[in-house]
Coordinates of C-alpha atoms and ligand atoms in Angstrom, one line a residue:
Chain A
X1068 CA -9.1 26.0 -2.9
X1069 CA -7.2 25.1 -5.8
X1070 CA -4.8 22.1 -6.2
X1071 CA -1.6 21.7 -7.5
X1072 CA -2.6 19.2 -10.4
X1073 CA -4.3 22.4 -11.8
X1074 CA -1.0 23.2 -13.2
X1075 CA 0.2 22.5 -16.7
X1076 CA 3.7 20.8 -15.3
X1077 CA 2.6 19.8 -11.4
X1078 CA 5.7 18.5 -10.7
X1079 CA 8.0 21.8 -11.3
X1080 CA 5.0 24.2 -9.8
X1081 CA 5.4 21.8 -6.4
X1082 CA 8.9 22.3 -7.0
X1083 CA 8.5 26.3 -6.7
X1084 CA 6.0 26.2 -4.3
X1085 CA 8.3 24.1 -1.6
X1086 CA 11.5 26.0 -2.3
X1087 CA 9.6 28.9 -1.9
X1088 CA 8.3 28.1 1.4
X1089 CA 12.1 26.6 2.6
X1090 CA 13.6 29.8 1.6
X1091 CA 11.2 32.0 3.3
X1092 CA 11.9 32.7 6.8
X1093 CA 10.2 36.4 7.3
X1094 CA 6.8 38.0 6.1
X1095 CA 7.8 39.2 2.5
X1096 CA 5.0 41.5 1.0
X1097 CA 5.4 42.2 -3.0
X1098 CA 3.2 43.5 -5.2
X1099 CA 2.8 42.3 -9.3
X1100 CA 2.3 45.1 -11.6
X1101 CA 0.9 43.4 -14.7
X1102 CA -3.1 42.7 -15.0
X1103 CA -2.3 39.1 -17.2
X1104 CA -0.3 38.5 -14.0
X1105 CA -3.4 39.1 -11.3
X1106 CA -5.8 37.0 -13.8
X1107 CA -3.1 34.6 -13.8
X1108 CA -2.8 34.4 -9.5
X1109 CA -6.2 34.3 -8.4
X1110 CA -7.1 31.8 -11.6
X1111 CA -4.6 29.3 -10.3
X1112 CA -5.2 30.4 -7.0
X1113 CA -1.3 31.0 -6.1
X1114 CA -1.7 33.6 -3.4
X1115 CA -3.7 30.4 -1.3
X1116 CA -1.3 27.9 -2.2
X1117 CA 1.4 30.2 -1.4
X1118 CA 2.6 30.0 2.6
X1119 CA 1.8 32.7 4.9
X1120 CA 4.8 34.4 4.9
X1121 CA 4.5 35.3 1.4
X1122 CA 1.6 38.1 0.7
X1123 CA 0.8 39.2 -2.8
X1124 CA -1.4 42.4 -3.4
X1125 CA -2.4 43.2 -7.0
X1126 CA -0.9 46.5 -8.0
X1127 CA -2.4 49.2 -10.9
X1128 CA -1.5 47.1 -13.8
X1129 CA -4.5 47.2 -15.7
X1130 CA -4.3 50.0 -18.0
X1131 CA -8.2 49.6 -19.3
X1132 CA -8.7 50.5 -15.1
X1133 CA -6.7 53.0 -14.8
X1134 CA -8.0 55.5 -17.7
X1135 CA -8.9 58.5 -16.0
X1136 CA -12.5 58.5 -15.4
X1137 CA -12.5 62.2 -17.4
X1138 CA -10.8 60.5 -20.3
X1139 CA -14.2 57.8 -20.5
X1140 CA -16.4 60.7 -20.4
X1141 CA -14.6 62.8 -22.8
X1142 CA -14.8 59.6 -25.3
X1143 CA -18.2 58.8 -24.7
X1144 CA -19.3 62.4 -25.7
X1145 CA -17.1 62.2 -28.7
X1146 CA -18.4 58.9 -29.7
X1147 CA -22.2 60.2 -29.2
X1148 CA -21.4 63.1 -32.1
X1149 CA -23.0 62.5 -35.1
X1150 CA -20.9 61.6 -38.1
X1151 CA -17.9 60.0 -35.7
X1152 CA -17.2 56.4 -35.7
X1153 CA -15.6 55.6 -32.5
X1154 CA -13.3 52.6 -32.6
X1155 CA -12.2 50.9 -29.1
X1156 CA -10.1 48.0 -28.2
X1157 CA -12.9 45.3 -26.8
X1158 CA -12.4 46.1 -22.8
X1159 CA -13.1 49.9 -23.0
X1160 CA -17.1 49.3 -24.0
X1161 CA -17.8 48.5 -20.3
X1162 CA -15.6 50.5 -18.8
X1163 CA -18.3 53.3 -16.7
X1164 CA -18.2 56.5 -17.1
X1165 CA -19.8 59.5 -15.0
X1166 CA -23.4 58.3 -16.2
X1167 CA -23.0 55.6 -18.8
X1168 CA -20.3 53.4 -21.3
X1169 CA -19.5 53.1 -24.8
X1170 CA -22.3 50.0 -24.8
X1171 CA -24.9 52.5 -24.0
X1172 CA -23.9 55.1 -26.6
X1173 CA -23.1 52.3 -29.7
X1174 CA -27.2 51.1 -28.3
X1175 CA -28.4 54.8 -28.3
X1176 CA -27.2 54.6 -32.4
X1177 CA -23.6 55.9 -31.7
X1178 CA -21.5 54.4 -34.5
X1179 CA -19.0 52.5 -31.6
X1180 CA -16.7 49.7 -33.3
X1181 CA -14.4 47.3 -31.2
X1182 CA -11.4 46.5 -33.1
X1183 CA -8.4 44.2 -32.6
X1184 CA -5.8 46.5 -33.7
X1185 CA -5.1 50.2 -34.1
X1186 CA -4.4 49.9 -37.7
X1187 CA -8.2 48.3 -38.0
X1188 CA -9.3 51.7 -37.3
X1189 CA -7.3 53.1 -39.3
X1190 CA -8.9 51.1 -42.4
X1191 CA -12.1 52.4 -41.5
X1192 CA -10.9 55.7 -41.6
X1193 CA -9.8 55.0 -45.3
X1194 CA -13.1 53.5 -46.0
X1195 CA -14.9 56.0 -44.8
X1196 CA -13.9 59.4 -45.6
X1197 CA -16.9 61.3 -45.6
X1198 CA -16.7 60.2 -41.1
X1199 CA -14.3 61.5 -38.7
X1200 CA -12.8 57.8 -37.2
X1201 CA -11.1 58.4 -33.7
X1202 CA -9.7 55.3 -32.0
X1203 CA -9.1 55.4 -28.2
X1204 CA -5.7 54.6 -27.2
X1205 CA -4.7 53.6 -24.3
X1206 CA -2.2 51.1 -22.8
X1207 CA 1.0 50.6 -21.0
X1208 CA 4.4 50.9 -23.0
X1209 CA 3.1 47.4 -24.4
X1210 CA 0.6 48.6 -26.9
X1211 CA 2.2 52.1 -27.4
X1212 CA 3.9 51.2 -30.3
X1213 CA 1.0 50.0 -32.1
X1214 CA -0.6 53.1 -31.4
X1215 CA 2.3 55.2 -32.7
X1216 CA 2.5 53.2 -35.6
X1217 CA -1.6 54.2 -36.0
X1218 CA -0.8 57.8 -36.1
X1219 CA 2.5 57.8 -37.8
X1220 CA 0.7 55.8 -40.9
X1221 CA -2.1 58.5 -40.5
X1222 CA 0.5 61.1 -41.4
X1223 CA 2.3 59.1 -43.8
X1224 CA -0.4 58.5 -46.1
X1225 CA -2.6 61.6 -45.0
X1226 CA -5.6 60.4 -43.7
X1227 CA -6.6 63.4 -42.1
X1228 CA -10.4 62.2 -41.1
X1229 CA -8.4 59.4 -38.2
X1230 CA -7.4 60.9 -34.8
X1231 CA -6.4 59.1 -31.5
X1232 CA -7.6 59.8 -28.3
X1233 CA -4.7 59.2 -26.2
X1234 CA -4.1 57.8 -22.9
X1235 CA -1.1 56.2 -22.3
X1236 CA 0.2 55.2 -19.0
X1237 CA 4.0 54.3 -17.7
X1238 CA 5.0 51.9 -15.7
X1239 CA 8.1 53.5 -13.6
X1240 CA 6.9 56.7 -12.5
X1241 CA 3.8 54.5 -11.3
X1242 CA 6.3 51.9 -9.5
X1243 CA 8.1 55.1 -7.9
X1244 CA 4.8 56.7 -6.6
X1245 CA 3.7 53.7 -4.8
X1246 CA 7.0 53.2 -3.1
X1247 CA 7.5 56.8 -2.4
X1248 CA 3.7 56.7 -0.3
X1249 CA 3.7 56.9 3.1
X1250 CA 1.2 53.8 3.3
X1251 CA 3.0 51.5 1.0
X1252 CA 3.4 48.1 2.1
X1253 CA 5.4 47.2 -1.1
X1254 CA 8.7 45.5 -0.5
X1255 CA 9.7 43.9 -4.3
X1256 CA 7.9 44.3 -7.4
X1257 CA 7.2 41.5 -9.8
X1258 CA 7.2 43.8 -13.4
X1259 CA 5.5 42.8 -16.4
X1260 CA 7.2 41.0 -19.0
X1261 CA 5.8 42.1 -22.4
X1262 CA 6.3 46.2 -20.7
X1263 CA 10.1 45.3 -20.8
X1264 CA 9.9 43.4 -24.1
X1265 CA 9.6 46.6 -25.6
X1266 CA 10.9 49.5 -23.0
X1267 CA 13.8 46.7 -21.5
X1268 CA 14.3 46.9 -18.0
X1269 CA 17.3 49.7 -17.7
X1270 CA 14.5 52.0 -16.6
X1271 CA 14.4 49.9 -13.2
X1272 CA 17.7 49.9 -12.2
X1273 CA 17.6 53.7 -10.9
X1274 CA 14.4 52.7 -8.9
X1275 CA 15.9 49.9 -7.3
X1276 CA 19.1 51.4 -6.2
X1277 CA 16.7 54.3 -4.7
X1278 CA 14.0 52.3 -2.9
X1279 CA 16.6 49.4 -2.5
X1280 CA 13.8 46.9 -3.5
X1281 CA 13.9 43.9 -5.8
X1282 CA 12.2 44.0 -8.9
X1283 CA 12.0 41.1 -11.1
X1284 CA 10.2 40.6 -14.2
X1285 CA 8.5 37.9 -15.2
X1286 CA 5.8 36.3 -17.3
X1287 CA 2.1 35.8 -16.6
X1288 CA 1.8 32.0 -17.2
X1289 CA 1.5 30.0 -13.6
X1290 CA 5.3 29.1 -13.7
X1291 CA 6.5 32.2 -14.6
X1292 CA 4.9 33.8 -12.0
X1293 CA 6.1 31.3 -9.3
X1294 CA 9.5 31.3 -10.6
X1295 CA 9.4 35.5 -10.1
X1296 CA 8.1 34.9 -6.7
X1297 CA 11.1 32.5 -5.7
X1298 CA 13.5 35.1 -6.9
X1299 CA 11.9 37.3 -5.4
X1300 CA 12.1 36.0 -2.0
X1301 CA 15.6 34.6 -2.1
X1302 CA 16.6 38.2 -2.8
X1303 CA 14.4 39.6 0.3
X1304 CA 15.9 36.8 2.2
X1305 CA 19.4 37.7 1.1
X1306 CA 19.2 41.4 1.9
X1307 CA 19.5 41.9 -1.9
X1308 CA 18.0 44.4 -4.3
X1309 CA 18.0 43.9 -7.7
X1310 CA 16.7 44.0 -11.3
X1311 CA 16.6 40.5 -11.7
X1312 CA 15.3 39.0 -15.5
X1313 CA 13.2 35.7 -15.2
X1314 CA 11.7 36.5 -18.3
X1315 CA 14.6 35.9 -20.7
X1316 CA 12.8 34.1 -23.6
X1317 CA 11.0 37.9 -24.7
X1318 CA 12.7 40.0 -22.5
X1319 CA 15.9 42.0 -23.2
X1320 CA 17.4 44.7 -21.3
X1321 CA 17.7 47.4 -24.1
X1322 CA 13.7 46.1 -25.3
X1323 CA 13.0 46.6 -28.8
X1324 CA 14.9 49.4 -30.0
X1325 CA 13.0 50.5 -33.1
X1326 CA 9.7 50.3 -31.4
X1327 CA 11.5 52.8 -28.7
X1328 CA 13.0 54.8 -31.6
X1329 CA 8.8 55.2 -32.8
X1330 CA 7.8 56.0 -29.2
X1331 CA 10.2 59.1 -29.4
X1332 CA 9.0 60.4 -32.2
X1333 CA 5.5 60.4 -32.0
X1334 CA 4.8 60.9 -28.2
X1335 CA 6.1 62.9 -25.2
X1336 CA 6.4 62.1 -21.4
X1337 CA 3.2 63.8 -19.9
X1338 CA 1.5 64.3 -16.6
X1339 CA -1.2 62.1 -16.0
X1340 CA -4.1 60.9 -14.0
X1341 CA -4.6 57.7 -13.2
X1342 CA -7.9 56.4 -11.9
X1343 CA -8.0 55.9 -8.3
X1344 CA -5.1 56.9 -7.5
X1345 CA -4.8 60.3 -8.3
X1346 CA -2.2 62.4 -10.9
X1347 CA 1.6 61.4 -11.3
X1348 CA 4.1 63.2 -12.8
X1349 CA 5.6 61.9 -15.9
X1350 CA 3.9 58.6 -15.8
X1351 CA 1.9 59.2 -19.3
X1352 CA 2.5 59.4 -22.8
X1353 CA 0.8 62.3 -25.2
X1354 CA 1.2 62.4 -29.0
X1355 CA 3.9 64.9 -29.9
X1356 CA 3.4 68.3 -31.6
X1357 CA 4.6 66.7 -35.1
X1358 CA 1.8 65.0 -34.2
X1359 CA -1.1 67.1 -32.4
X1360 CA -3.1 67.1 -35.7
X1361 CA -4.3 63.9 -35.0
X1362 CA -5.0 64.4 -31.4
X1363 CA -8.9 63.8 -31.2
X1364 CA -8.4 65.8 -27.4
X1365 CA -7.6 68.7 -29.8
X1366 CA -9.6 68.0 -32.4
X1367 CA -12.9 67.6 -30.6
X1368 CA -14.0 70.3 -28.0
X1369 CA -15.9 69.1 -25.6
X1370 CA -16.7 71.1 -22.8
X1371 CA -18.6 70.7 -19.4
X1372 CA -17.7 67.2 -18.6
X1373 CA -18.7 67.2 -15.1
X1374 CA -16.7 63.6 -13.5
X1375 CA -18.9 61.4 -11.0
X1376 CA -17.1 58.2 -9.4
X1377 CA -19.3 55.8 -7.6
X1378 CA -19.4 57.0 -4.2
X1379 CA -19.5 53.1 -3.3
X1380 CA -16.1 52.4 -5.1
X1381 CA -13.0 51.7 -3.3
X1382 CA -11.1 50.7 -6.5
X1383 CA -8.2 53.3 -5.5
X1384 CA -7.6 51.2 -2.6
X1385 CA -7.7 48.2 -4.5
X1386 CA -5.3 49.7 -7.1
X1387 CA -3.0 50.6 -4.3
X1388 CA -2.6 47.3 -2.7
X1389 CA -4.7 48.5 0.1
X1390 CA -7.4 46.9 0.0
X1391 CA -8.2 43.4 -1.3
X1392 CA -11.4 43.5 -3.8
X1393 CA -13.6 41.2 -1.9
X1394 CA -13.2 43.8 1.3
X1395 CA -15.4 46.4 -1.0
X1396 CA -19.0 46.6 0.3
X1397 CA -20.3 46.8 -3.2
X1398 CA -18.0 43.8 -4.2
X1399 CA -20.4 41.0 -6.0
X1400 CA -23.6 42.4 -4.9
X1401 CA -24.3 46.1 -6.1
X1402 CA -21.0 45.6 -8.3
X1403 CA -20.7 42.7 -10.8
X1404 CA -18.6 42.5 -14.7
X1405 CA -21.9 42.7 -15.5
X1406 CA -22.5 46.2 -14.0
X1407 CA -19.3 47.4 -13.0
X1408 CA -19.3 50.2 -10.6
X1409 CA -15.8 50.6 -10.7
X1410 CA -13.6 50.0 -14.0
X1411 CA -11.3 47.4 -12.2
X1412 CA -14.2 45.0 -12.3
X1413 CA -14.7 45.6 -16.2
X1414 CA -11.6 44.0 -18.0
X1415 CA -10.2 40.0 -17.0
X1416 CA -7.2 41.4 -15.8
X1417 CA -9.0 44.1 -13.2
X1418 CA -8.4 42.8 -10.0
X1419 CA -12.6 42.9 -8.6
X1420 CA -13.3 41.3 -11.7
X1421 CA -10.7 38.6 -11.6
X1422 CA -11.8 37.7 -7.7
X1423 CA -15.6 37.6 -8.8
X1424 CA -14.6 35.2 -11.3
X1425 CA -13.0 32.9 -9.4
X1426 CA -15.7 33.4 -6.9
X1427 CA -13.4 34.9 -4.0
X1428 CA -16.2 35.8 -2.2
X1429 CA -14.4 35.9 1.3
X1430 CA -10.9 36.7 2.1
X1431 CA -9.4 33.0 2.9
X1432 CA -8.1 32.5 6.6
X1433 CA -5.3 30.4 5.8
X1434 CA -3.9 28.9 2.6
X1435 CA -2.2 26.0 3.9
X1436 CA -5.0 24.4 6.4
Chain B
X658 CA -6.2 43.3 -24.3
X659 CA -2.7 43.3 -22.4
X660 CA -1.8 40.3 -23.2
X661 CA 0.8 39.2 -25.4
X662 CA 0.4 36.1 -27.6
X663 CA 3.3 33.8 -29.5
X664 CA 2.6 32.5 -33.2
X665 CA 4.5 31.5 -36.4
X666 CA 5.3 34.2 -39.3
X667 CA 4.1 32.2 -42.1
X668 CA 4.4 35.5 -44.6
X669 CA 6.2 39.2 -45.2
X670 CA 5.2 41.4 -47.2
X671 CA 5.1 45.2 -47.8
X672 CA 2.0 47.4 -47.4
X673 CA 2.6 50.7 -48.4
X674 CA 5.7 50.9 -47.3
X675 CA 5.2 48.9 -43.6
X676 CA 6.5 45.5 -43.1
X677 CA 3.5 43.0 -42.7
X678 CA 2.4 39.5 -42.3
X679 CA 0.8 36.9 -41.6
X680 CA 1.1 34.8 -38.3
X681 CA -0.6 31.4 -37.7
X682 CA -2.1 31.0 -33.2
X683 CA -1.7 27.5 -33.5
X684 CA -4.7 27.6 -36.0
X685 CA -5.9 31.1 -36.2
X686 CA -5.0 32.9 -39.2
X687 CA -3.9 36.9 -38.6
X688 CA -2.5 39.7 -39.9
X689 CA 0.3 41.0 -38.1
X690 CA 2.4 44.1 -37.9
X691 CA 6.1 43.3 -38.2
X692 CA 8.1 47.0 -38.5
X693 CA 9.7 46.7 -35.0
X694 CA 11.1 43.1 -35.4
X695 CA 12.8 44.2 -39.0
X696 CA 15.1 40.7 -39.0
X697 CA 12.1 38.2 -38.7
X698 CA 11.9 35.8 -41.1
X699 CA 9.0 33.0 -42.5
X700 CA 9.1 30.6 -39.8
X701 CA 10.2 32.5 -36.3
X702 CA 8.2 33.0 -33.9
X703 CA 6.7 36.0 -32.0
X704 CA 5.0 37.5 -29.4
X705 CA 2.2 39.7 -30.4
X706 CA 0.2 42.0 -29.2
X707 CA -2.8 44.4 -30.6
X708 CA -1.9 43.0 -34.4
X709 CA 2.3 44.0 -33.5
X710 CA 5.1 41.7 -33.4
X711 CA 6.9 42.6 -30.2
X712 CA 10.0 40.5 -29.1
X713 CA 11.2 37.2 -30.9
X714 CA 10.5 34.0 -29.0
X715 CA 12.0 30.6 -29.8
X716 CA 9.8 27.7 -31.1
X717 CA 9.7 25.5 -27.8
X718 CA 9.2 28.4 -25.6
X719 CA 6.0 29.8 -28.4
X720 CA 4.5 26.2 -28.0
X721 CA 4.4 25.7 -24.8
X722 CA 2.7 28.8 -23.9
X723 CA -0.2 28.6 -27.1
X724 CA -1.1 25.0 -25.1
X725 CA -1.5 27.1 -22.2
X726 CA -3.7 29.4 -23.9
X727 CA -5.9 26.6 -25.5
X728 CA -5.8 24.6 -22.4
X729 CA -7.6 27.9 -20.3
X730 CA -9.8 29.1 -23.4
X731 CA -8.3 32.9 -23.7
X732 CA -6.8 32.1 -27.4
X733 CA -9.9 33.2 -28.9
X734 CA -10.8 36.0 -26.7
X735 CA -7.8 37.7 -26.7
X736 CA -8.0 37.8 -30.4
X737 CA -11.6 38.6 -30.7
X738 CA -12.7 35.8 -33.0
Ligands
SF4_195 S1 -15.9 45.7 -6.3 FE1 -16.7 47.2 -7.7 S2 -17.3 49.0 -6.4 FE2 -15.8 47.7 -5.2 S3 -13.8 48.5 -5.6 FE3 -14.2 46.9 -7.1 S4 -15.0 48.0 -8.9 FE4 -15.2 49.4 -7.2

């Protein structure tokens, strides 16, 4: 159990915590949609501090856990090819794929680099010109434009041995598949703040007036979180739905309009799987065919990737808010960061990996006993 | 990786033909991409994220959140130092 003096600014968190509980009066179920955001929760242990009536569940908002389990496999053989060097963001290396991860391949002698931005690949792909350098890119709208900016430099100054394996993932079509399932519990969204620093938060507004629930965006530090919960309830409680911004220090609603005006011209809207939960329609982002050059999907063919999930891992349900990690069998004993069955227990902001961190072993009864 | 992080510009330059920087985490010295936030300026803080400059954040606001960072150790590995 954690205690309130565990927070930065004790005083205002008490604050949020008691009007939250005053202005409460039914069972409000919402879900956050941002990984920093879960890490954030369980760290500070907000869903036990929280009363009853409020219930969080931990949406897909981990893009490193949602990469289609194809997509791992696919880089994993292309990072095993001789002559490739296969540059990652850090979170990907565990990530498992149908029989292993990048760890394996970079300890087999694959030539696998973790690298803090996109354009760091792209500098090895300028040192090295005798080697084909792919970088994996994936993300939510959040690190699309440093991607773009990857591949649009590639073109600009012709480095035609760099090509991007590309994965991106969307945040509204995912929002509008959850609430248009039959099983959704889901009755307000808390979005992700740095999503709508770039993209802005017009994109909501449609999805609100359809669905008629409240989505408010927010930050992932303690307070921000707790002040998106408040708003969130005394819109529930007021029969209201809106886009509501408690994130206005980064977040505008038009976002950032040259990064947008990027996004347009090197991707388009795509189908595209996410793991766990199965293939939604325009929820991904592939590079565009001014682009397709530098696809490495295009440019390497690999063939007879045969896909094999865990048959112990439940991390679609956990994804969909229907399960809570620590009710997975597998959850801290066959299943650990340390060997992850399941990519949600890979990166920080995975929900299994965030609950075996702070050693949520069992579901808690009662938060305020 | 999805997390965005505030720090001071403390240089703009050019690099073939891209607008680039430097920006100071409270201590940690980085490059940083600033294309998208074409009106930043020596001294204004940002959020950034994957080596990019996102969204604009005022001073207060950046402080207050690299304490927070410090405070629960994810400075350093979200930036991979
Ligand atoms: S605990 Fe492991 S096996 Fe269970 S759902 Fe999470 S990642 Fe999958």
């Amino acid at each position: 159990m954690k205690y309130l003096d565990e927070y930065r600014d004790p005083e205002l968190a008490g604050k949020l915590f008691d009007e939250i509980r005053e202005t409460g009066k039914h069972h409000w179920t919402m879900m956050e949609v941002c990984g920093g955001q879960t890490h954030s929760i369980i760290r500070n242990g907000i869903d036990q501090l929280l009363p009853d009536t409020v219930e969080l569940i931990h949406g897909p908002g981990c893009p490193v856990c949602v990469t289609p389990l194809e997509t791992i496999d696919r880089a994993l053989a292309i990072a095993s090819s001789p002559d490739v060097i296969f540059c990652s963001f850090g979170d990907m290396l565990r990530v498992p794929g149908s029989e292993k991860d990048l760890f394996r391949v970079k300890s087999e002698g694959g030539d696998v680099r973790i690298v803090y931005s996109p354009l760091d690949a792209l500098k090895v792909a300028g040192e090295n010109p005798e080697k084909e350098v792919v970088f994996f890119g994936i993300g939510f709208e959040t690190t699309a434009p440093a991607n773009a900016m990857a591949v649009f430099q590639a073109k600009q100054l012709e480095i035609a041995n760099f090509s991007m394996l590309v994965s991106h993932v969307l945040v509204p079509p995912a929002l509008e598949a959850i609430m248009s399932s039959p099983s959704s519990r889901v009755q307000a969204f808390l979005a992700a703040g740095h999503v709508c620093s770039v993209m802005g938060y017009w994109q909501y507004e449609p999805l609100v007036e359809k669905y008629r629930v409240p989505i408010v965006i927010t930050g992932f530090e303690p307070l921000d979180v707790l002040e998106g919960i408040r708003r969130v309830v005394v819109q529930l409680e007021e029969g209201r739905a809106e886009v509501e911004n408690a994130y206005e220090r980064a977040v505008l609603r038009e976002g950032n309009l040259p990064a947008q005006r990027m996004l347009k011209d090197v991707f388009t809207v795509c189908e595209r799987t996410w793991r766990g939960i199965g293939s939604i329609a325009n929820s991904g982002w592939e590079l565009s065919d001014k682009y397709r050059e530098f696809d490495a999907a295009h440019r390497f063919t690999v063939t007879d990737i045969k896909t094999q999930e865990s048959p112990l891992c439940r991390s679609g349900e956990v994804l969909q808010g229907l399960i809570k990690p620590n009710q997975c069998q597998a959850f801290g004993t066959v299943c650990t960061p340390r060997k992850p069955l399941g990519a949600t227990m890979v990166s920080n902001e995975g929900a299994c990996a965030a609950y075996y961190r702070y050693g949520r072993f069992a579901e808690v009864e009662s938060a305020n006993t | 990786m999805c997390l965005g992080i505030p720090g001071k510009i403390t240089e703009v330059y050019d690099q073939q033909g891209i607008a680039m920087g430097k920006i100071d985490f409270d201590g940690i010295q980085k490059e940083v991409c600033l294309a998208y936030l074409p009106d930043i300026e020596v001294g204004d803080y940002a959020i950034v994220h994957v080596g990019f400059a996102i969204t604009k954040l005022d001073e207060q606001a950046a402080q207050e959140t690299l304490d927070l960072f410090r405070e629960i150790g994810s400075l350093e590995e979200e930036l991979g130092d």
